[in-house]
Amino acid sequence: MLDVDREAITDGPITRTLLVLAAPLLVQNLVQVGQQLIDTLFLGRHSVEAVAAVGLNFPVVTLISVMTIGVMVGTQVLVSQRVGADELVAGRRAAVNGTALGIVAGAIVGIAAFFLAQEGMALFGAKELTTQYAAEYLAIYALFLPVLAASDVIEGGFVGWGDSRAALYINLLAVVVNVVLDPFLIFGWGPAPELGVAGAALATGLGYGCGFLLGLGMFVTGRDGFALTREVLVFDLEDCREIVDIGWPTAGQYTASQAARVLMVGVVSAVGGSPAIAAYTVGARISSVAFVPAMGLQKAAQSMIGQNLGADRPERARQTTWTGVAIAAGALTLVGLVQLAIPETLSEIAMPEAEPHEIELAAQYLVILALGYWAIGSTYLLQAGFNGARRTRTSLIASLAQYWVVRLPLALVLAYPLGFDVQGVFWAVTLSNAAIAVGLGAYYHYETTEGMNRQAVAAAQSASD
């Protein structure tokens, strides 16, 4: 796999550098999506209730991970800007303090989620068996949240430094361990106990525990100058303050979006019952493949934009954003065309034991989702443009509008007064994606014309002084 040095991030060809930096992250995300799909395939052979249980957990798991995501983004942006300004010791110190913050946040949220798992899952109103499975999954997952948080933040530090391959290695090990353990812990192969849905959660936790140990090992031994040395093993209150200041809007963004997705699951359940939840789960899992190019490009672009702003290159940061938007929108359009061609086949693979009407419903959702994939790609990269400039609050506001102003109200209107039933809920997802992409693109053009990136350069220089 091609390497990218720090000089290329601020001086090399934008398209090539962005793609080379994003390539390991794209593979990393593919591996993660593969793990999710394999989980779904194994659980689909267990029962439809098992698939629905993981579907209920999909937004909840992300919701309880929002603090971790905020710390990870804050760490990545801060490290990237300091590296761009050639403040390498301060960049490594920020990674240390970010990892400590991630562990603390993961522990607090994980303990709360563990004790509230049963009551929380019961709020969805699903069938008793589905609720039981969902609570078991959430309780086990929550126990591993501090480890997952530490792993994610270390990844953010490596990516901010410009070493995206390290993030790939961490996730590759985590997913390999997870996939290998899945059949043993779900079905009780060999000497392992048969744990069902709880086994899938345990396999995920153990896998990411191994990934964290690998990330810590690489940080201790050092890669491309990113090393855990004695001089950076200090608590720095200002580092923590900056990480929180950059990251809290991202945590708020994910909280708002995932809370809305939790309510969307409730709406789907109320409108269409368990078959609709299963279809929604299949759509979420398979459509997550479409996010792969966008998520990899977003992380890479955030680092490139942050380092260019730290190096006083605001125009190059703007060009990086629009280049990323074009690449992501084009790539996701191609993925959408493939999904439009074979929605029934994808649904049958994901739910081999499902009834024909369940397959048909899942296929309908996949078709509706595919029509808006271009918008998902555009939004990810536009948010990277704002995030890299420390404007994470703008991404927060955009997500609030997308989910709470457009998606949820539109889903309710289409499902009930207009009588489109669960298909109306599905259409609300795609229409809200398109609306936010167009609006955010127009606003990014306006803000950069008015000097947003120049202000970000001044803020980064002021913080370093």
CSV table of C-alpha atoms in Angstrom, one decimal:
chain,number,residue,atom,x,y,z
A,1,MET,CA,0.0,0.0,0.0
A,2,LEU,CA,1.3,3.5,-0.9
A,3,ASP,CA,2.7,5.7,1.8
A,4,VAL,CA,2.2,9.4,2.3
A,5,ASP,CA,4.6,11.7,4.0
A,6,ARG,CA,3.7,14.9,6.0
A,7,GLU,CA,5.2,17.2,3.3
A,8,ALA,CA,2.9,15.8,0.6
A,9,ILE,CA,-0.2,16.6,2.8
A,10,THR,CA,0.6,20.3,2.7
A,11,ASP,CA,2.5,20.5,-0.7
A,12,GLY,CA,1.8,17.5,-2.8
A,13,PRO,CA,-1.0,16.9,-5.4
A,14,ILE,CA,-4.3,17.1,-3.6
A,15,THR,CA,-6.2,14.3,-5.3
A,16,ARG,CA,-3.4,11.8,-5.1
A,17,THR,CA,-2.5,12.7,-1.5
A,18,LEU,CA,-6.1,12.5,-0.4
A,19,LEU,CA,-6.6,9.1,-2.0
A,20,VAL,CA,-3.4,7.6,-0.7
A,21,LEU,CA,-4.2,8.9,2.9
A,22,ALA,CA,-7.8,7.6,2.6
A,23,ALA,CA,-6.9,4.2,1.1
A,24,PRO,CA,-6.0,2.5,4.4
A,25,LEU,CA,-9.1,4.1,6.1
A,26,LEU,CA,-11.3,2.9,3.2
A,27,VAL,CA,-10.0,-0.6,3.7
A,28,GLN,CA,-10.4,-0.3,7.4
A,29,ASN,CA,-14.0,0.8,7.0
A,30,LEU,CA,-14.6,-2.1,4.5
A,31,VAL,CA,-13.3,-4.5,7.1
A,32,GLN,CA,-15.6,-3.0,9.8
A,33,VAL,CA,-18.6,-3.2,7.4
A,34,GLY,CA,-17.6,-6.8,6.6
A,35,GLN,CA,-17.6,-7.6,10.3
A,36,GLN,CA,-21.1,-6.1,10.7
A,37,LEU,CA,-22.4,-8.0,7.7
A,38,ILE,CA,-20.9,-11.2,8.9
A,39,ASP,CA,-22.5,-10.6,12.3
A,40,THR,CA,-25.8,-10.2,10.6
A,41,LEU,CA,-25.3,-13.4,8.5
A,42,PHE,CA,-24.5,-15.4,11.6
A,43,LEU,CA,-27.4,-13.9,13.6
A,44,GLY,CA,-29.7,-14.4,10.6
A,45,ARG,CA,-29.0,-18.2,10.9
A,46,HIS,CA,-29.8,-17.9,14.6
A,47,SER,CA,-33.3,-16.2,14.2
A,48,VAL,CA,-35.1,-13.2,12.7
A,49,GLU,CA,-35.4,-12.0,16.3
A,50,ALA,CA,-31.7,-12.0,16.7
A,51,VAL,CA,-31.3,-9.8,13.6
A,52,ALA,CA,-34.0,-7.4,14.8
A,53,ALA,CA,-32.3,-7.3,18.3
A,54,VAL,CA,-29.1,-6.0,16.7
A,55,GLY,CA,-31.2,-3.6,14.6
A,56,LEU,CA,-32.6,-2.1,17.8
A,57,ASN,CA,-29.0,-1.8,19.1
A,58,PHE,CA,-27.6,-0.2,16.0
A,59,PRO,CA,-28.6,3.4,16.9
A,60,VAL,CA,-28.3,2.8,20.6
A,61,VAL,CA,-24.7,1.5,20.4
A,62,THR,CA,-23.7,4.6,18.4
A,63,LEU,CA,-25.6,6.8,20.9
A,64,ILE,CA,-23.6,5.5,23.8
A,65,SER,CA,-20.4,6.0,21.8
A,66,VAL,CA,-20.9,9.7,21.1
A,67,MET,CA,-18.5,10.8,23.8
A,68,THR,CA,-15.8,8.6,22.4
A,69,ILE,CA,-16.4,9.9,18.9
A,70,GLY,CA,-16.2,13.5,20.1
A,71,VAL,CA,-12.9,12.9,21.9
A,72,MET,CA,-11.6,11.0,18.8
A,73,VAL,CA,-12.4,13.9,16.4
A,74,GLY,CA,-11.1,16.5,18.8
A,75,THR,CA,-7.9,14.6,19.2
A,76,GLN,CA,-7.5,14.0,15.4
A,77,VAL,CA,-8.1,17.7,14.5
A,78,LEU,CA,-5.8,19.0,17.3
A,79,VAL,CA,-3.0,16.6,16.5
A,80,SER,CA,-3.3,17.4,12.7
A,81,GLN,CA,-3.1,21.2,13.3
A,82,ARG,CA,-0.1,20.9,15.6
A,83,VAL,CA,1.7,18.6,13.1
A,84,GLY,CA,1.0,21.1,10.3
A,85,ALA,CA,2.5,23.8,12.5
A,86,ASP,CA,5.5,21.5,13.1
A,87,GLU,CA,4.7,21.2,16.9
A,88,LEU,CA,5.4,17.5,17.0
A,89,VAL,CA,5.8,17.0,20.7
A,90,ALA,CA,2.6,18.9,21.4
A,91,GLY,CA,0.8,16.8,18.9
A,92,ARG,CA,1.9,13.5,20.5
A,93,ARG,CA,1.0,14.9,24.0
A,94,ALA,CA,-2.5,15.7,22.7
A,95,ALA,CA,-2.9,12.1,21.6
A,96,VAL,CA,-1.9,10.9,25.2
A,97,ASN,CA,-4.4,13.2,26.8
A,98,GLY,CA,-7.1,12.4,24.3
A,99,THR,CA,-6.7,8.7,25.0
A,100,ALA,CA,-7.1,9.2,28.7
A,101,LEU,CA,-10.2,11.3,28.1
A,102,GLY,CA,-11.6,8.6,25.9
A,103,ILE,CA,-11.1,5.9,28.6
A,104,VAL,CA,-12.8,8.0,31.3
A,105,ALA,CA,-15.8,8.9,29.0
A,106,GLY,CA,-16.2,5.3,27.9
A,107,ALA,CA,-16.2,4.0,31.5
A,108,ILE,CA,-18.8,6.5,32.7
A,109,VAL,CA,-21.2,5.9,29.8
A,110,GLY,CA,-20.5,2.1,29.7
A,111,ILE,CA,-21.4,1.6,33.3
A,112,ALA,CA,-24.7,3.5,32.9
A,113,ALA,CA,-25.6,1.6,29.8
A,114,PHE,CA,-24.9,-1.7,31.4
A,115,PHE,CA,-27.4,-1.1,34.3
A,116,LEU,CA,-30.0,0.5,32.1
A,117,ALA,CA,-29.9,-2.1,29.2
A,118,GLN,CA,-33.1,-4.0,30.0
A,119,GLU,CA,-35.2,-0.9,30.7
A,120,GLY,CA,-33.8,1.0,27.7
A,121,MET,CA,-34.5,-1.8,25.2
A,122,ALA,CA,-38.1,-2.3,26.6
A,123,LEU,CA,-38.9,1.3,25.5
A,124,PHE,CA,-38.9,0.2,21.8
A,125,GLY,CA,-42.0,-1.9,22.4
A,126,ALA,CA,-40.7,-4.9,20.4
A,127,LYS,CA,-41.6,-8.5,21.1
A,128,GLU,CA,-40.4,-10.0,24.3
A,129,LEU,CA,-37.8,-12.3,22.8
A,130,THR,CA,-36.4,-9.5,20.6
A,131,THR,CA,-36.2,-7.2,23.6
A,132,GLN,CA,-34.4,-9.8,25.7
A,133,TYR,CA,-31.8,-10.4,23.0
A,134,ALA,CA,-31.3,-6.7,22.5
A,135,ALA,CA,-30.7,-6.1,26.2
A,136,GLU,CA,-28.2,-9.0,26.4
A,137,TYR,CA,-26.3,-7.5,23.4
A,138,LEU,CA,-26.2,-4.0,24.9
A,139,ALA,CA,-25.1,-5.1,28.4
A,140,ILE,CA,-22.1,-7.0,27.1
A,141,TYR,CA,-21.1,-4.3,24.6
A,142,ALA,CA,-21.3,-1.6,27.3
A,143,LEU,CA,-18.7,-3.4,29.5
A,144,PHE,CA,-16.1,-3.1,26.7
A,145,LEU,CA,-16.8,0.6,25.9
A,146,PRO,CA,-13.7,2.0,27.7
A,147,VAL,CA,-11.5,-0.3,25.6
A,148,LEU,CA,-13.3,0.6,22.4
A,149,ALA,CA,-12.9,4.3,23.3
A,150,ALA,CA,-9.2,4.0,23.9
A,151,SER,CA,-8.7,2.2,20.6
A,152,ASP,CA,-10.7,4.8,18.6
A,153,VAL,CA,-8.8,7.7,20.1
A,154,ILE,CA,-5.4,6.2,19.5
A,155,GLU,CA,-6.5,5.7,15.8
A,156,GLY,CA,-7.5,9.3,15.7
A,157,GLY,CA,-4.1,10.3,16.9
A,158,PHE,CA,-2.4,8.2,14.2
A,159,VAL,CA,-4.6,9.6,11.5
A,160,GLY,CA,-4.1,13.2,12.6
A,161,TRP,CA,-0.4,12.5,12.5
A,162,GLY,CA,-0.8,11.4,8.8
A,163,ASP,CA,-0.3,7.6,9.4
A,164,SER,CA,-3.6,6.1,8.3
A,165,ARG,CA,-2.1,2.7,7.9
A,166,ALA,CA,-1.8,2.3,11.7
A,167,ALA,CA,-5.6,2.7,12.0
A,168,LEU,CA,-6.1,0.0,9.4
A,169,TYR,CA,-3.8,-2.4,11.3
A,170,ILE,CA,-5.7,-1.8,14.6
A,171,ASN,CA,-9.1,-2.4,13.0
A,172,LEU,CA,-7.9,-5.4,10.9
A,173,LEU,CA,-6.8,-7.3,14.0
A,174,ALA,CA,-10.0,-6.3,15.9
A,175,VAL,CA,-12.3,-7.5,13.1
A,176,VAL,CA,-10.3,-10.7,12.4
A,177,VAL,CA,-10.6,-11.7,16.1
A,178,ASN,CA,-14.3,-10.8,16.1
A,179,VAL,CA,-15.1,-12.8,13.0
A,180,VAL,CA,-13.2,-15.9,14.2
A,181,LEU,CA,-14.9,-15.8,17.6
A,182,ASP,CA,-18.4,-15.2,16.3
A,183,PRO,CA,-19.5,-18.7,15.4
A,184,PHE,CA,-17.9,-20.1,18.5
A,185,LEU,CA,-19.6,-17.7,20.9
A,186,ILE,CA,-23.0,-17.4,19.1
A,187,PHE,CA,-23.5,-21.2,18.4
A,188,GLY,CA,-21.3,-22.8,21.0
A,189,TRP,CA,-18.8,-24.4,18.6
A,190,GLY,CA,-16.2,-26.6,20.3
A,191,PRO,CA,-15.7,-25.9,24.0
A,192,ALA,CA,-17.2,-22.4,23.8
A,193,PRO,CA,-20.6,-21.8,25.4
A,194,GLU,CA,-23.6,-21.0,23.2
A,195,LEU,CA,-24.4,-17.4,24.0
A,196,GLY,CA,-26.5,-16.4,21.0
A,197,VAL,CA,-26.8,-12.6,20.5
A,198,ALA,CA,-24.7,-12.0,23.7
A,199,GLY,CA,-21.9,-14.0,22.0
A,200,ALA,CA,-21.8,-11.6,19.1
A,201,ALA,CA,-21.4,-8.6,21.5
A,202,LEU,CA,-18.7,-10.5,23.4
A,203,ALA,CA,-16.8,-11.3,20.2
A,204,THR,CA,-16.9,-7.6,19.2
A,205,GLY,CA,-15.5,-6.5,22.6
A,206,LEU,CA,-12.7,-9.0,22.7
A,207,GLY,CA,-11.7,-8.2,19.1
A,208,TYR,CA,-11.4,-4.5,19.8
A,209,GLY,CA,-9.5,-5.2,23.0
A,210,CYS,CA,-6.9,-6.9,20.9
A,211,GLY,CA,-6.9,-3.9,18.5
A,212,PHE,CA,-6.3,-1.5,21.4
A,213,LEU,CA,-3.3,-3.5,22.5
A,214,LEU,CA,-1.8,-3.4,19.0
A,215,GLY,CA,-2.4,0.4,18.8
A,216,LEU,CA,-0.8,0.9,22.2
A,217,GLY,CA,2.1,-1.3,21.2
A,218,MET,CA,2.7,0.8,18.0
A,219,PHE,CA,2.5,4.0,20.0
A,220,VAL,CA,5.0,2.8,22.5
A,221,THR,CA,7.5,1.6,19.9
A,222,GLY,CA,6.9,4.6,17.6
A,223,ARG,CA,5.8,4.9,13.9
A,224,ASP,CA,7.0,7.7,11.7
A,225,GLY,CA,7.9,9.8,14.8
A,226,PHE,CA,4.5,9.2,16.5
A,227,ALA,CA,5.9,7.7,19.7
A,228,LEU,CA,4.9,7.5,23.3
A,229,THR,CA,7.9,9.0,25.1
A,230,ARG,CA,8.4,10.2,28.6
A,231,GLU,CA,8.1,13.9,27.7
A,232,VAL,CA,4.6,13.5,26.4
A,233,LEU,CA,3.4,11.3,29.3
A,234,VAL,CA,1.9,14.3,31.2
A,235,PHE,CA,-1.5,15.5,32.0
A,236,ASP,CA,-2.1,18.8,30.2
A,237,LEU,CA,-5.4,20.7,31.1
A,238,GLU,CA,-5.1,22.9,28.1
A,239,ASP,CA,-4.9,19.9,25.7
A,240,CYS,CA,-8.0,18.4,27.3
A,241,ARG,CA,-9.8,21.7,27.1
A,242,GLU,CA,-9.0,22.1,23.4
A,243,ILE,CA,-10.0,18.5,22.6
A,244,VAL,CA,-13.3,19.0,24.4
A,245,ASP,CA,-13.9,22.3,22.7
A,246,ILE,CA,-13.3,20.8,19.3
A,247,GLY,CA,-15.0,17.5,20.0
A,248,TRP,CA,-18.1,18.3,22.0
A,249,PRO,CA,-20.1,19.5,19.0
A,250,THR,CA,-19.3,16.3,17.3
A,251,ALA,CA,-20.5,14.4,20.3
A,252,GLY,CA,-23.6,16.5,20.2
A,253,GLN,CA,-24.0,15.9,16.5
A,254,TYR,CA,-23.9,12.1,17.0
A,255,THR,CA,-26.2,12.3,20.0
A,256,ALA,CA,-28.8,14.3,18.0
A,257,SER,CA,-28.5,12.0,15.0
A,258,GLN,CA,-28.6,8.7,16.9
A,259,ALA,CA,-31.4,9.9,19.2
A,260,ALA,CA,-33.4,10.6,16.1
A,261,ARG,CA,-32.5,7.2,14.7
A,262,VAL,CA,-33.6,5.6,17.9
A,263,LEU,CA,-37.0,7.3,17.4
A,264,MET,CA,-37.0,6.3,13.8
A,265,VAL,CA,-36.7,2.7,14.9
A,266,GLY,CA,-39.6,3.3,17.1
A,267,VAL,CA,-41.6,4.7,14.2
A,268,VAL,CA,-40.7,1.8,12.0
A,269,SER,CA,-41.7,-0.6,14.7
A,270,ALA,CA,-45.1,1.2,15.3
A,271,VAL,CA,-45.9,1.4,11.6
A,272,GLY,CA,-44.6,-2.0,10.3
A,273,GLY,CA,-43.7,-4.3,13.3
A,274,SER,CA,-40.9,-6.8,13.4
A,275,PRO,CA,-40.7,-7.4,9.6
A,276,ALA,CA,-40.2,-3.6,9.1
A,277,ILE,CA,-37.5,-3.5,11.8
A,278,ALA,CA,-35.7,-6.4,10.2
A,279,ALA,CA,-35.9,-4.6,6.8
A,280,TYR,CA,-34.7,-1.4,8.4
A,281,THR,CA,-31.8,-3.4,10.0
A,282,VAL,CA,-30.8,-4.9,6.7
A,283,GLY,CA,-30.9,-1.5,5.0
A,284,ALA,CA,-28.7,0.0,7.7
A,285,ARG,CA,-26.2,-2.8,7.5
A,286,ILE,CA,-26.0,-3.1,3.7
A,287,SER,CA,-26.2,0.7,3.1
A,288,SER,CA,-23.3,1.1,5.5
A,289,VAL,CA,-21.1,-0.3,2.7
A,290,ALA,CA,-22.0,2.9,0.8
A,291,PHE,CA,-20.5,4.9,3.7
A,292,VAL,CA,-17.1,3.2,3.4
A,293,PRO,CA,-15.6,5.6,0.8
A,294,ALA,CA,-17.1,8.6,2.4
A,295,MET,CA,-16.0,7.8,6.0
A,296,GLY,CA,-12.4,7.0,4.8
A,297,LEU,CA,-12.3,10.2,2.8
A,298,GLN,CA,-13.8,12.2,5.6
A,299,LYS,CA,-11.1,11.2,8.1
A,300,ALA,CA,-8.3,11.7,5.6
A,301,ALA,CA,-9.7,15.1,4.6
A,302,GLN,CA,-10.0,16.2,8.2
A,303,SER,CA,-6.3,15.5,8.7
A,304,MET,CA,-5.3,17.2,5.4
A,305,ILE,CA,-7.4,20.2,6.1
A,306,GLY,CA,-6.2,20.5,9.7
A,307,GLN,CA,-2.5,20.2,8.7
A,308,ASN,CA,-2.9,22.7,5.9
A,309,LEU,CA,-4.6,25.2,8.2
A,310,GLY,CA,-1.9,24.6,10.8
A,311,ALA,CA,0.7,25.3,8.0
A,312,ASP,CA,-1.1,28.5,6.9
A,313,ARG,CA,-2.5,27.1,3.7
A,314,PRO,CA,-6.3,28.1,3.8
A,315,GLU,CA,-6.9,27.9,0.1
A,316,ARG,CA,-5.4,24.4,-0.2
A,317,ALA,CA,-7.7,23.4,2.7
A,318,ARG,CA,-10.7,24.6,0.7
A,319,GLN,CA,-9.6,22.8,-2.4
A,320,THR,CA,-9.1,19.6,-0.4
A,321,THR,CA,-12.8,19.8,0.7
A,322,TRP,CA,-14.3,20.2,-2.7
A,323,THR,CA,-12.0,17.6,-4.2
A,324,GLY,CA,-13.2,15.2,-1.5
A,325,VAL,CA,-16.9,16.0,-2.2
A,326,ALA,CA,-16.5,15.2,-5.9
A,327,ILE,CA,-14.7,11.9,-5.2
A,328,ALA,CA,-17.2,10.8,-2.5
A,329,ALA,CA,-20.3,11.7,-4.4
A,330,GLY,CA,-19.1,9.9,-7.5
A,331,ALA,CA,-18.0,6.8,-5.7
A,332,LEU,CA,-21.3,6.5,-3.7
A,333,THR,CA,-23.3,7.0,-6.9
A,334,LEU,CA,-21.6,3.9,-8.4
A,335,VAL,CA,-22.3,1.9,-5.2
A,336,GLY,CA,-25.9,3.0,-5.4
A,337,LEU,CA,-26.2,1.8,-9.0
A,338,VAL,CA,-25.1,-1.6,-7.9
A,339,GLN,CA,-27.6,-1.7,-5.1
A,340,LEU,CA,-30.4,-0.6,-7.4
A,341,ALA,CA,-29.6,-3.6,-9.7
A,342,ILE,CA,-29.8,-6.4,-7.1
A,343,PRO,CA,-31.9,-5.3,-4.0
A,344,GLU,CA,-33.7,-8.6,-3.6
A,345,THR,CA,-30.5,-10.6,-3.9
A,346,LEU,CA,-28.8,-8.5,-1.2
A,347,SER,CA,-31.9,-8.9,1.1
A,348,GLU,CA,-32.0,-12.7,0.6
A,349,ILE,CA,-28.3,-12.9,1.5
A,350,ALA,CA,-28.8,-10.9,4.7
A,351,MET,CA,-31.9,-12.8,5.8
A,352,PRO,CA,-31.9,-16.3,4.3
A,353,GLU,CA,-34.6,-17.5,6.7
A,354,ALA,CA,-37.0,-14.6,6.1
A,355,GLU,CA,-40.4,-14.8,4.5
A,356,PRO,CA,-41.0,-13.5,0.9
A,357,HIS,CA,-42.9,-10.4,2.2
A,358,GLU,CA,-39.9,-9.6,4.5
A,359,ILE,CA,-37.5,-9.9,1.6
A,360,GLU,CA,-39.7,-7.6,-0.5
A,361,LEU,CA,-39.9,-4.9,2.2
A,362,ALA,CA,-36.1,-5.0,2.7
A,363,ALA,CA,-35.5,-4.7,-1.0
A,364,GLN,CA,-37.8,-1.7,-1.2
A,365,TYR,CA,-35.8,0.1,1.5
A,366,LEU,CA,-32.5,-0.7,-0.3
A,367,VAL,CA,-33.8,0.9,-3.5
A,368,ILE,CA,-35.0,4.0,-1.8
A,369,LEU,CA,-31.7,4.4,0.1
A,370,ALA,CA,-29.6,4.0,-3.0
A,371,LEU,CA,-31.2,7.0,-4.7
A,372,GLY,CA,-29.6,9.3,-2.1
A,373,TYR,CA,-26.2,7.9,-1.7
A,374,TRP,CA,-24.6,10.8,-3.6
A,375,ALA,CA,-25.9,13.1,-0.8
A,376,ILE,CA,-24.3,11.0,1.9
A,377,GLY,CA,-20.9,11.2,0.3
A,378,SER,CA,-21.2,15.0,-0.2
A,379,THR,CA,-22.3,15.6,3.4
A,380,TYR,CA,-19.4,13.6,5.0
A,381,LEU,CA,-16.8,15.6,3.1
A,382,LEU,CA,-18.5,19.0,3.7
A,383,GLN,CA,-18.5,18.2,7.4
A,384,ALA,CA,-14.8,17.3,7.1
A,385,GLY,CA,-14.2,20.8,5.7
A,386,PHE,CA,-15.9,22.4,8.7
A,387,ASN,CA,-14.4,20.0,11.3
A,388,GLY,CA,-10.9,20.5,10.0
A,389,ALA,CA,-11.3,24.2,10.5
A,390,ARG,CA,-12.6,23.6,14.1
A,391,ARG,CA,-16.1,24.5,13.0
A,392,THR,CA,-17.6,21.3,14.5
A,393,ARG,CA,-20.5,23.3,15.7
A,394,THR,CA,-21.7,23.8,12.1
A,395,SER,CA,-21.7,20.0,11.6
A,396,LEU,CA,-23.8,19.8,14.8
A,397,ILE,CA,-26.4,22.3,13.5
A,398,ALA,CA,-26.5,20.6,10.2
A,399,SER,CA,-27.3,17.2,11.8
A,400,LEU,CA,-29.9,18.7,14.0
A,401,ALA,CA,-31.6,20.1,10.9
A,402,GLN,CA,-31.2,16.8,9.0
A,403,TYR,CA,-32.7,14.6,11.6
A,404,TRP,CA,-35.0,16.7,13.8
A,405,VAL,CA,-36.3,19.3,11.4
A,406,VAL,CA,-36.5,17.2,8.2
A,407,ARG,CA,-36.3,13.4,8.8
A,408,LEU,CA,-38.5,12.7,11.8
A,409,PRO,CA,-41.4,15.2,11.0
A,410,LEU,CA,-41.4,14.1,7.3
A,411,ALA,CA,-41.5,10.4,8.3
A,412,LEU,CA,-44.5,10.9,10.5
A,413,VAL,CA,-46.3,13.0,7.9
A,414,LEU,CA,-45.6,10.5,5.1
A,415,ALA,CA,-46.5,7.5,7.3
A,416,TYR,CA,-49.7,8.7,8.8
A,417,PRO,CA,-51.6,11.7,7.3
A,418,LEU,CA,-50.5,10.9,3.8
A,419,GLY,CA,-50.8,7.1,4.2
A,420,PHE,CA,-47.5,5.9,2.8
A,421,ASP,CA,-47.0,3.6,5.8
A,422,VAL,CA,-43.5,2.3,6.3
A,423,GLN,CA,-42.4,3.2,2.8
A,424,GLY,CA,-43.0,6.8,3.8
A,425,VAL,CA,-40.6,6.4,6.7
A,426,PHE,CA,-38.0,5.0,4.3
A,427,TRP,CA,-38.4,7.9,1.9
A,428,ALA,CA,-38.0,10.4,4.7
A,429,VAL,CA,-34.4,9.0,5.2
A,430,THR,CA,-33.4,9.7,1.6
A,431,LEU,CA,-35.1,13.0,1.2
A,432,SER,CA,-33.5,14.3,4.4
A,433,ASN,CA,-30.0,13.2,3.2
A,434,ALA,CA,-30.5,15.1,-0.1
A,435,ALA,CA,-31.8,18.3,1.7
A,436,ILE,CA,-28.8,18.5,4.0
A,437,ALA,CA,-26.2,17.9,1.3
A,438,VAL,CA,-27.5,20.8,-0.8
A,439,GLY,CA,-27.9,23.2,2.1
A,440,LEU,CA,-24.5,22.4,3.6
A,441,GLY,CA,-22.7,22.7,0.3
A,442,ALA,CA,-24.2,26.2,-0.2
A,443,TYR,CA,-23.2,27.2,3.3
A,444,TYR,CA,-19.6,25.9,3.0
A,445,HIS,CA,-19.2,28.0,-0.2
A,446,TYR,CA,-20.5,31.1,1.5
A,447,GLU,CA,-18.4,30.6,4.7
A,448,THR,CA,-15.1,30.0,2.8
A,449,THR,CA,-15.8,33.0,0.6
A,450,GLU,CA,-16.2,35.1,3.7
A,451,GLY,CA,-12.8,33.9,5.2
A,452,MET,CA,-13.6,30.9,7.4
A,453,ASN,CA,-10.4,29.1,6.7
A,454,ARG,CA,-8.3,32.2,7.2
A,455,GLN,CA,-10.0,32.6,10.6
A,456,ALA,CA,-9.1,29.0,11.4
A,457,VAL,CA,-5.5,29.7,10.6
A,458,ALA,CA,-5.4,32.6,13.0
A,459,ALA,CA,-7.1,30.5,15.7
A,460,ALA,CA,-4.6,27.7,15.3
A,461,GLN,CA,-1.7,30.1,15.5
A,462,SER,CA,-3.2,31.8,18.6
A,463,ALA,CA,-3.6,28.5,20.4
A,464,SER,CA,0.1,27.5,19.7
A,465,ASP,CA,1.3,30.9,21.0
